[in-house]
Amino acid sequence: MIDGKKVLFSGMQATGTLTLGNYLGALKNWVTLSEEYECFYSVVDLHSITVRQDPAELRKRARRLLTLYIAAGLDKKKNCIYYQSHVSGHAELSWILNCFTYMGELNRMTQFKDKSSKHADNINAGLFTYPVLMAADILLYQADVVPVGKDQLQHLEITRDIAGRFNAIYGDVFTIPEPYIGKTGAKIMSLQDPTKKMSKSDENPNDSILLMDDKDTIIRKFKRAVTDSEAKVCYRDEQPGIKNLIDIYSTCTGKTPAETEAEFDGKGYGDFKLAVGEAVASVLTPIQEEVARLEKDKAYIDSIIKENADKANYYATKTLRKVQKKVGFPERVR
């Protein structure tokens, strides 16, 4: 707890370009959570280097991501928005937690298996211990809740296991985090393959709507979205393409799936796809304009980076010093 509010932690990797799925499934929800929680939102650039990155491109994408956080509505006064690499406590706590994590637990992690198959030429130790760094991210700030998609619950479970194991040995050091799953837009699917999640690593550009796509590109991609031959706008599992488009439209407009079905009753898929594209563009265009404005104000963004790094380091150090003392490290002479 900080100032009477529960603590929430989340972050996104500084790789690729954020998609509509990232925004509707996570970032949009983050904006409203700051009223209820003390929020720490990280640009998780340490995680990014498990896959080889071009250094200049990584720095550029990290800054763009931090700017997107702010442009999407995250208030720098209500949220701690920072670079993971600017808080050394993440790496320090990760090493300690590595010593309380079992190989069998890490072997069961599905993300390691997935990424290993995609990057067979670079199966490194960081990729294997990735979940431990993620646990350190969460536990460092004594997070009470973590917004996660259903496909990320496994990572939160290992975090809970590690924290519980450490607490059983040394007392109540870590808060055991709970998952926070948004009620709408929690999982936006690919436009070309609605059986899989929309991802910024999709190879087909028509799979995903990128946050910086212009209106014409957005509408063109929705026109190409996979549907079916039923020609009826219905929210049901048997029509995964249409169900996904309804989820997107409903989340962008604030309407329920039932209201969306009623609105497009008797209308064709062409009309519906165009309406979805228009709704998405109306949401993303103001964000894009704000990104363009913020990127011209280098001093302002730099001030946020420094202030938030200082705040994150303050809270991270409080936890880290407690952990270091518990495991027996010598006290620092001040």
mmCIF file of C-alpha atoms in Angstrom:
data_model
loop_
_atom_site.group_PDB
_atom_site.id
_atom_site.type_symbol
_atom_site.label_atom_id
_atom_site.label_comp_id
_atom_site.label_asym_id
_atom_site.label_seq_id
_atom_site.Cartn_x
_atom_site.Cartn_y
_atom_site.Cartn_z
ATOM 1 C CA MET A 1 0.000 0.000 0.000
ATOM 2 C CA ILE A 2 1.184 3.531 -0.797
ATOM 3 C CA ASP A 3 -0.748 6.461 0.684
ATOM 4 C CA GLY A 4 -3.701 4.183 1.388
ATOM 5 C CA LYS A 5 -3.919 2.822 -2.176
ATOM 6 C CA LYS A 6 -3.104 -0.670 -3.371
ATOM 7 C CA VAL A 7 -0.149 -0.908 -5.749
ATOM 8 C CA LEU A 8 -0.472 -1.983 -9.381
ATOM 9 C CA PHE A 9 2.416 -2.860 -11.710
ATOM 10 C CA SER A 10 2.460 -3.460 -15.445
ATOM 11 C CA GLY A 11 4.667 -2.848 -18.451
ATOM 12 C CA MET A 12 5.214 -3.412 -22.155
ATOM 13 C CA GLN A 13 8.283 -4.396 -24.107
ATOM 14 C CA ALA A 14 10.144 -1.797 -26.131
ATOM 15 C CA THR A 15 10.129 -3.970 -29.240
ATOM 16 C CA GLY A 16 7.998 -3.714 -32.340
ATOM 17 C CA THR A 17 5.111 -1.250 -32.582
ATOM 18 C CA LEU A 18 2.094 -1.326 -30.292
ATOM 19 C CA THR A 19 -1.078 -2.708 -31.806
ATOM 20 C CA LEU A 20 -4.752 -2.005 -31.301
ATOM 21 C CA GLY A 21 -4.760 -5.170 -29.169
ATOM 22 C CA ASN A 22 -2.130 -3.677 -26.839
ATOM 23 C CA TYR A 23 -4.199 -0.522 -26.522
ATOM 24 C CA LEU A 24 -7.677 -2.013 -26.052
ATOM 25 C CA GLY A 25 -6.453 -4.967 -24.007
ATOM 26 C CA ALA A 26 -4.118 -3.063 -21.701
ATOM 27 C CA LEU A 27 -3.227 0.582 -22.201
ATOM 28 C CA LYS A 28 -6.834 1.846 -22.370
ATOM 29 C CA ASN A 29 -7.598 0.111 -19.075
ATOM 30 C CA TRP A 30 -4.441 1.495 -17.441
ATOM 31 C CA VAL A 31 -5.743 5.048 -17.768
ATOM 32 C CA THR A 32 -8.759 4.339 -15.556
ATOM 33 C CA LEU A 33 -6.865 2.256 -12.997
ATOM 34 C CA SER A 34 -4.842 5.190 -11.659
ATOM 35 C CA GLU A 35 -7.908 6.469 -9.801
ATOM 36 C CA GLU A 36 -8.055 3.313 -7.708
ATOM 37 C CA TYR A 37 -4.410 2.192 -7.526
ATOM 38 C CA GLU A 38 -0.898 3.564 -7.088
ATOM 39 C CA CYS A 39 0.377 2.561 -10.528
ATOM 40 C CA PHE A 40 3.860 1.750 -11.795
ATOM 41 C CA TYR A 41 4.013 1.433 -15.589
ATOM 42 C CA SER A 42 7.350 0.358 -16.991
ATOM 43 C CA VAL A 43 8.903 0.322 -20.443
ATOM 44 C CA VAL A 44 10.439 -3.112 -19.942
ATOM 45 C CA ASP A 45 13.592 -2.740 -22.001
ATOM 46 C CA LEU A 46 15.578 -5.303 -19.972
ATOM 47 C CA HIS A 47 13.197 -7.984 -21.182
ATOM 48 C CA SER A 48 13.614 -6.784 -24.755
ATOM 49 C CA ILE A 49 17.216 -7.930 -25.141
ATOM 50 C CA THR A 50 16.492 -11.656 -24.794
ATOM 51 C CA VAL A 51 16.172 -11.245 -28.577
ATOM 52 C CA ARG A 52 18.974 -9.370 -30.361
ATOM 53 C CA GLN A 53 18.095 -5.702 -30.874
ATOM 54 C CA ASP A 54 19.597 -2.878 -32.872
ATOM 55 C CA PRO A 55 20.755 -0.502 -30.058
ATOM 56 C CA ALA A 56 19.705 2.737 -31.756
ATOM 57 C CA GLU A 57 16.340 1.261 -32.733
ATOM 58 C CA LEU A 58 15.729 -0.050 -29.213
ATOM 59 C CA ARG A 59 16.365 3.394 -27.709
ATOM 60 C CA LYS A 60 14.048 4.971 -30.285
ATOM 61 C CA ARG A 61 11.265 2.472 -29.659
ATOM 62 C CA ALA A 62 11.613 2.738 -25.889
ATOM 63 C CA ARG A 63 11.159 6.502 -26.026
ATOM 64 C CA ARG A 64 8.240 6.195 -28.451
ATOM 65 C CA LEU A 65 6.582 3.671 -26.119
ATOM 66 C CA LEU A 66 6.990 5.922 -23.086
ATOM 67 C CA THR A 67 5.567 8.806 -25.131
ATOM 68 C CA LEU A 68 2.641 6.611 -26.183
ATOM 69 C CA TYR A 69 1.874 5.865 -22.549
ATOM 70 C CA ILE A 70 1.477 9.586 -21.921
ATOM 71 C CA ALA A 71 -0.339 10.313 -25.197
ATOM 72 C CA ALA A 72 -2.859 7.571 -24.410
ATOM 73 C CA GLY A 73 -3.824 9.429 -21.252
ATOM 74 C CA LEU A 74 -1.559 8.217 -18.446
ATOM 75 C CA ASP A 75 -1.104 11.153 -16.064
ATOM 76 C CA LYS A 76 2.537 11.487 -15.021
ATOM 77 C CA LYS A 77 1.429 12.840 -11.637
ATOM 78 C CA LYS A 78 -0.876 9.903 -10.894
ATOM 79 C CA ASN A 79 1.336 7.173 -12.390
ATOM 80 C CA CYS A 80 5.018 6.288 -12.250
ATOM 81 C CA ILE A 81 6.027 5.914 -15.920
ATOM 82 C CA TYR A 82 9.640 4.847 -16.273
ATOM 83 C CA TYR A 83 12.295 2.786 -18.061
ATOM 84 C CA GLN A 84 12.983 -0.578 -16.432
ATOM 85 C CA SER A 85 16.708 -0.229 -17.227
ATOM 86 C CA HIS A 86 16.864 3.024 -15.208
ATOM 87 C CA VAL A 87 16.070 1.121 -11.998
ATOM 88 C CA SER A 88 18.919 -1.270 -11.201
ATOM 89 C CA GLY A 89 16.801 -2.933 -8.530
ATOM 90 C CA HIS A 90 15.024 -4.964 -11.213
ATOM 91 C CA ALA A 91 18.221 -6.786 -12.172
ATOM 92 C CA GLU A 92 19.505 -7.022 -8.587
ATOM 93 C CA LEU A 93 16.304 -8.544 -7.232
ATOM 94 C CA SER A 94 16.082 -10.847 -10.241
ATOM 95 C CA TRP A 95 19.438 -12.433 -9.349
ATOM 96 C CA ILE A 96 18.340 -13.051 -5.756
ATOM 97 C CA LEU A 97 15.027 -14.542 -6.885
ATOM 98 C CA ASN A 98 16.862 -16.788 -9.359
ATOM 99 C CA CYS A 99 18.273 -18.507 -6.299
ATOM 100 C CA PHE A 100 14.745 -19.228 -5.062
ATOM 101 C CA THR A 101 13.384 -20.518 -8.382
ATOM 102 C CA TYR A 102 13.550 -24.142 -9.502
ATOM 103 C CA MET A 103 14.641 -25.359 -12.931
ATOM 104 C CA GLY A 104 11.526 -27.485 -13.205
ATOM 105 C CA GLU A 105 9.330 -24.413 -12.827
ATOM 106 C CA LEU A 106 11.146 -22.592 -15.613
ATOM 107 C CA ASN A 107 11.084 -25.664 -17.858
ATOM 108 C CA ARG A 108 7.298 -25.610 -17.750
ATOM 109 C CA MET A 109 6.986 -22.038 -18.996
ATOM 110 C CA THR A 110 5.269 -22.050 -22.387
ATOM 111 C CA GLN A 111 6.738 -18.711 -23.493
ATOM 112 C CA PHE A 112 10.281 -20.105 -23.311
ATOM 113 C CA LYS A 113 9.280 -22.986 -25.568
ATOM 114 C CA ASP A 114 7.540 -20.634 -27.987
ATOM 115 C CA LYS A 115 10.390 -18.107 -28.215
ATOM 116 C CA SER A 116 13.016 -20.842 -28.432
ATOM 117 C CA SER A 117 11.304 -22.241 -31.509
ATOM 118 C CA LYS A 118 11.223 -18.779 -33.111
ATOM 119 C CA HIS A 119 14.828 -17.867 -32.213
ATOM 120 C CA ALA A 120 16.615 -21.216 -32.366
ATOM 121 C CA ASP A 121 19.943 -19.486 -33.057
ATOM 122 C CA ASN A 122 19.795 -17.515 -29.786
ATOM 123 C CA ILE A 123 18.400 -19.674 -26.971
ATOM 124 C CA ASN A 124 20.077 -17.757 -24.167
ATOM 125 C CA ALA A 125 19.900 -17.986 -20.376
ATOM 126 C CA GLY A 126 18.036 -14.669 -20.197
ATOM 127 C CA LEU A 127 15.240 -16.161 -22.270
ATOM 128 C CA PHE A 128 15.054 -19.087 -19.843
ATOM 129 C CA THR A 129 15.034 -16.938 -16.685
ATOM 130 C CA TYR A 130 12.742 -14.280 -18.183
ATOM 131 C CA PRO A 131 9.911 -15.174 -15.742
ATOM 132 C CA VAL A 132 12.198 -14.494 -12.770
ATOM 133 C CA LEU A 133 12.924 -10.975 -14.005
ATOM 134 C CA MET A 134 9.191 -10.537 -14.484
ATOM 135 C CA ALA A 135 8.666 -11.663 -10.888
ATOM 136 C CA ALA A 136 11.261 -9.129 -9.754
ATOM 137 C CA ASP A 137 9.449 -6.388 -11.704
ATOM 138 C CA ILE A 138 6.248 -7.088 -9.786
ATOM 139 C CA LEU A 139 7.611 -7.857 -6.334
ATOM 140 C CA LEU A 140 10.031 -4.919 -6.303
ATOM 141 C CA TYR A 141 7.111 -2.510 -5.839
ATOM 142 C CA GLN A 142 5.092 -4.788 -3.544
ATOM 143 C CA ALA A 143 2.369 -4.875 -6.196
ATOM 144 C CA ASP A 144 -1.051 -5.976 -4.977
ATOM 145 C CA VAL A 145 -2.448 -6.451 -8.485
ATOM 146 C CA VAL A 146 -1.089 -7.007 -11.990
ATOM 147 C CA PRO A 147 -3.198 -6.518 -15.138
ATOM 148 C CA VAL A 148 -2.717 -9.676 -17.200
ATOM 149 C CA GLY A 149 -4.294 -11.391 -20.140
ATOM 150 C CA LYS A 150 -5.397 -14.988 -19.727
ATOM 151 C CA ASP A 151 -2.327 -16.113 -21.670
ATOM 152 C CA GLN A 152 -0.049 -14.414 -19.112
ATOM 153 C CA LEU A 153 -1.484 -15.990 -15.979
ATOM 154 C CA GLN A 154 1.294 -18.586 -15.950
ATOM 155 C CA HIS A 155 3.884 -15.850 -15.382
ATOM 156 C CA LEU A 156 1.909 -14.396 -12.507
ATOM 157 C CA GLU A 157 1.519 -17.833 -10.948
ATOM 158 C CA ILE A 158 5.286 -18.416 -10.883
ATOM 159 C CA THR A 159 5.681 -14.934 -9.371
ATOM 160 C CA ARG A 160 3.262 -15.899 -6.618
ATOM 161 C CA ASP A 161 5.094 -19.194 -6.065
ATOM 162 C CA ILE A 162 8.492 -17.491 -5.779
ATOM 163 C CA ALA A 163 7.163 -14.831 -3.419
ATOM 164 C CA GLY A 164 5.416 -17.424 -1.268
ATOM 165 C CA ARG A 165 8.581 -19.537 -1.086
ATOM 166 C CA PHE A 166 10.684 -16.548 -0.049
ATOM 167 C CA ASN A 167 8.112 -15.458 2.547
ATOM 168 C CA ALA A 168 7.952 -18.979 4.010
ATOM 169 C CA ILE A 169 11.691 -18.777 4.719
ATOM 170 C CA TYR A 170 12.136 -15.147 5.747
ATOM 171 C CA GLY A 171 8.736 -13.893 6.856
ATOM 172 C CA ASP A 172 6.253 -11.562 5.122
ATOM 173 C CA VAL A 173 8.690 -9.755 2.854
ATOM 174 C CA PHE A 174 6.716 -9.707 -0.403
ATOM 175 C CA THR A 175 3.092 -8.890 -1.140
ATOM 176 C CA ILE A 176 1.512 -11.809 -3.026
ATOM 177 C CA PRO A 177 0.045 -10.223 -6.185
ATOM 178 C CA GLU A 178 -3.386 -10.956 -7.597
ATOM 179 C CA PRO A 179 -4.350 -10.817 -11.303
ATOM 180 C CA TYR A 180 -6.446 -7.986 -12.692
ATOM 181 C CA ILE A 181 -8.280 -8.935 -15.890
ATOM 182 C CA GLY A 182 -10.230 -6.235 -17.702
ATOM 183 C CA LYS A 183 -13.891 -6.954 -18.368
ATOM 184 C CA THR A 184 -13.822 -5.821 -22.018
ATOM 185 C CA GLY A 185 -11.264 -5.915 -24.763
ATOM 186 C CA ALA A 186 -9.066 -8.284 -22.778
ATOM 187 C CA LYS A 187 -8.020 -10.260 -25.840
ATOM 188 C CA ILE A 188 -8.158 -8.776 -29.333
ATOM 189 C CA MET A 189 -7.533 -11.340 -32.053
ATOM 190 C CA SER A 190 -5.703 -11.204 -35.383
ATOM 191 C CA LEU A 191 -7.723 -9.794 -38.295
ATOM 192 C CA GLN A 192 -6.487 -12.537 -40.617
ATOM 193 C CA ASP A 193 -6.545 -15.436 -38.154
ATOM 194 C CA PRO A 194 -9.115 -14.774 -35.416
ATOM 195 C CA THR A 195 -8.049 -17.935 -33.569
ATOM 196 C CA LYS A 196 -4.809 -16.262 -32.439
ATOM 197 C CA LYS A 197 -4.118 -13.082 -30.491
ATOM 198 C CA MET A 198 -3.258 -9.860 -32.332
ATOM 199 C CA SER A 199 0.478 -9.356 -31.838
ATOM 200 C CA LYS A 200 3.078 -6.732 -32.698
ATOM 201 C CA SER A 201 5.293 -9.610 -33.899
ATOM 202 C CA ASP A 202 2.806 -10.693 -36.579
ATOM 203 C CA GLU A 203 4.577 -11.159 -39.915
ATOM 204 C CA ASN A 204 1.535 -10.343 -42.063
ATOM 205 C CA PRO A 205 0.926 -6.558 -41.837
ATOM 206 C CA ASN A 206 -2.803 -7.152 -42.375
ATOM 207 C CA ASP A 207 -3.026 -9.205 -39.153
ATOM 208 C CA SER A 208 -2.768 -6.185 -36.886
ATOM 209 C CA ILE A 209 -3.809 -2.567 -36.558
ATOM 210 C CA LEU A 210 -0.790 -0.578 -35.375
ATOM 211 C CA LEU A 211 -1.360 2.354 -33.048
ATOM 212 C CA MET A 212 0.335 4.705 -35.505
ATOM 213 C CA ASP A 213 -1.550 3.474 -38.609
ATOM 214 C CA ASP A 214 -3.325 6.312 -40.424
ATOM 215 C CA LYS A 215 -7.068 6.230 -41.065
ATOM 216 C CA ASP A 216 -6.829 4.970 -44.653
ATOM 217 C CA THR A 217 -4.580 2.091 -43.582
ATOM 218 C CA ILE A 218 -6.902 1.196 -40.712
ATOM 219 C CA ILE A 219 -9.977 1.056 -42.925
ATOM 220 C CA ARG A 220 -8.130 -0.904 -45.621
ATOM 221 C CA LYS A 221 -7.025 -3.525 -43.081
ATOM 222 C CA PHE A 222 -10.531 -3.909 -41.692
ATOM 223 C CA LYS A 223 -11.948 -4.324 -45.194
ATOM 224 C CA ARG A 224 -9.568 -7.275 -45.600
ATOM 225 C CA ALA A 225 -10.424 -8.804 -42.204
ATOM 226 C CA VAL A 226 -11.459 -12.457 -42.268
ATOM 227 C CA THR A 227 -15.170 -13.064 -41.641
ATOM 228 C CA ASP A 228 -17.373 -15.963 -42.842
ATOM 229 C CA SER A 229 -20.168 -16.837 -45.254
ATOM 230 C CA GLU A 230 -23.066 -16.394 -42.803
ATOM 231 C CA ALA A 231 -23.457 -12.668 -43.615
ATOM 232 C CA LYS A 232 -24.908 -11.933 -40.179
ATOM 233 C CA VAL A 233 -23.363 -9.797 -37.410
ATOM 234 C CA CYS A 234 -23.656 -12.168 -34.444
ATOM 235 C CA TYR A 235 -21.589 -12.415 -31.290
ATOM 236 C CA ARG A 236 -20.890 -16.126 -31.025
ATOM 237 C CA ASP A 237 -17.926 -18.494 -30.966
ATOM 238 C CA GLU A 238 -18.968 -20.082 -34.258
ATOM 239 C CA GLN A 239 -18.173 -16.766 -35.988
ATOM 240 C CA PRO A 240 -14.726 -15.907 -34.523
ATOM 241 C CA GLY A 241 -13.893 -13.227 -37.100
ATOM 242 C CA ILE A 242 -17.160 -11.344 -36.568
ATOM 243 C CA LYS A 243 -16.986 -11.862 -32.803
ATOM 244 C CA ASN A 244 -13.544 -10.252 -32.795
ATOM 245 C CA LEU A 245 -14.782 -7.275 -34.832
ATOM 246 C CA ILE A 246 -17.717 -6.861 -32.444
ATOM 247 C CA ASP A 247 -15.306 -6.873 -29.502
ATOM 248 C CA ILE A 248 -13.242 -4.154 -31.175
ATOM 249 C CA TYR A 249 -16.248 -2.033 -32.133
ATOM 250 C CA SER A 250 -17.885 -2.405 -28.727
ATOM 251 C CA THR A 251 -14.711 -1.476 -26.861
ATOM 252 C CA CYS A 252 -14.102 1.579 -29.059
ATOM 253 C CA THR A 253 -17.684 2.855 -28.882
ATOM 254 C CA GLY A 254 -18.626 1.828 -25.349
ATOM 255 C CA LYS A 255 -21.524 -0.269 -26.635
ATOM 256 C CA THR A 256 -22.284 -3.801 -25.539
ATOM 257 C CA PRO A 257 -22.020 -6.708 -28.015
ATOM 258 C CA ALA A 258 -25.818 -6.989 -27.909
ATOM 259 C CA GLU A 259 -26.202 -3.301 -28.812
ATOM 260 C CA THR A 260 -23.727 -3.769 -31.660
ATOM 261 C CA GLU A 261 -25.670 -6.760 -32.960
ATOM 262 C CA ALA A 262 -28.885 -4.708 -32.905
ATOM 263 C CA GLU A 263 -27.235 -1.742 -34.651
ATOM 264 C CA PHE A 264 -26.086 -3.886 -37.575
ATOM 265 C CA ASP A 265 -29.052 -6.225 -37.782
ATOM 266 C CA GLY A 266 -29.851 -6.757 -41.454
ATOM 267 C CA LYS A 267 -26.699 -4.990 -42.640
ATOM 268 C CA GLY A 268 -23.870 -6.593 -44.569
ATOM 269 C CA TYR A 269 -20.290 -7.225 -43.523
ATOM 270 C CA GLY A 270 -19.062 -4.403 -45.756
ATOM 271 C CA ASP A 271 -21.025 -1.810 -43.795
ATOM 272 C CA PHE A 272 -19.952 -3.354 -40.503
ATOM 273 C CA LYS A 273 -16.243 -3.480 -41.366
ATOM 274 C CA LEU A 274 -16.302 0.160 -42.468
ATOM 275 C CA ALA A 275 -17.987 1.178 -39.212
ATOM 276 C CA VAL A 276 -15.382 -0.735 -37.183
ATOM 277 C CA GLY A 277 -12.583 0.991 -39.097
ATOM 278 C CA GLU A 278 -14.151 4.416 -38.533
ATOM 279 C CA ALA A 279 -14.589 3.719 -34.814
ATOM 280 C CA VAL A 280 -10.984 2.601 -34.420
ATOM 281 C CA ALA A 281 -9.642 5.593 -36.358
ATOM 282 C CA SER A 282 -11.672 7.979 -34.175
ATOM 283 C CA VAL A 283 -9.975 6.483 -31.100
ATOM 284 C CA LEU A 284 -6.420 6.330 -32.459
ATOM 285 C CA THR A 285 -6.193 9.656 -34.330
ATOM 286 C CA PRO A 286 -6.166 11.836 -31.159
ATOM 287 C CA ILE A 287 -3.458 9.605 -29.655
ATOM 288 C CA GLN A 288 -1.340 9.916 -32.799
ATOM 289 C CA GLU A 289 -1.723 13.696 -32.778
ATOM 290 C CA GLU A 290 -0.674 13.850 -29.125
ATOM 291 C CA VAL A 291 2.389 11.667 -29.828
ATOM 292 C CA ALA A 292 3.436 14.074 -32.572
ATOM 293 C CA ARG A 293 3.027 17.024 -30.193
ATOM 294 C CA LEU A 294 4.921 15.393 -27.327
ATOM 295 C CA GLU A 295 7.808 14.260 -29.502
ATOM 296 C CA LYS A 296 8.513 17.906 -30.328
ATOM 297 C CA ASP A 297 8.870 18.710 -26.618
ATOM 298 C CA LYS A 298 12.083 16.850 -25.750
ATOM 299 C CA ALA A 299 12.643 18.710 -22.475
ATOM 300 C CA TYR A 300 9.194 17.758 -21.186
ATOM 301 C CA ILE A 301 9.642 14.047 -21.918
ATOM 302 C CA ASP A 302 13.165 14.132 -20.453
ATOM 303 C CA SER A 303 11.793 15.658 -17.232
ATOM 304 C CA ILE A 304 9.222 12.867 -16.932
ATOM 305 C CA ILE A 305 11.931 10.241 -17.490
ATOM 306 C CA LYS A 306 14.089 11.679 -14.699
ATOM 307 C CA GLU A 307 11.319 12.354 -12.174
ATOM 308 C CA ASN A 308 9.720 8.959 -12.612
ATOM 309 C CA ALA A 309 13.048 7.102 -12.486
ATOM 310 C CA ASP A 310 13.756 8.814 -9.153
ATOM 311 C CA LYS A 311 10.327 7.799 -7.812
ATOM 312 C CA ALA A 312 10.639 4.202 -9.028
ATOM 313 C CA ASN A 313 14.144 3.911 -7.559
ATOM 314 C CA TYR A 314 12.919 5.172 -4.186
ATOM 315 C CA TYR A 315 10.281 2.450 -3.813
ATOM 316 C CA ALA A 316 12.433 -0.232 -5.433
ATOM 317 C CA THR A 317 15.295 0.459 -3.031
ATOM 318 C CA LYS A 318 13.002 0.091 -0.005
ATOM 319 C CA THR A 319 12.130 -3.465 -1.039
ATOM 320 C CA LEU A 320 15.618 -4.360 -2.221
ATOM 321 C CA ARG A 321 17.320 -3.317 1.019
ATOM 322 C CA LYS A 322 14.840 -5.399 3.021
ATOM 323 C CA VAL A 323 15.495 -8.446 0.804
ATOM 324 C CA GLN A 324 19.267 -7.995 0.943
ATOM 325 C CA LYS A 325 19.167 -7.888 4.734
ATOM 326 C CA LYS A 326 16.970 -10.991 4.920
ATOM 327 C CA VAL A 327 19.331 -13.105 2.779
ATOM 328 C CA GLY A 328 22.365 -11.970 4.774
ATOM 329 C CA PHE A 329 24.132 -9.379 2.642
ATOM 330 C CA PRO A 330 26.285 -6.909 4.638
ATOM 331 C CA GLU A 331 24.629 -3.597 5.431
ATOM 332 C CA ARG A 332 25.803 -0.640 3.373
ATOM 333 C CA VAL A 333 27.870 1.978 5.180
ATOM 334 C CA ARG A 334 26.412 5.435 4.581
#
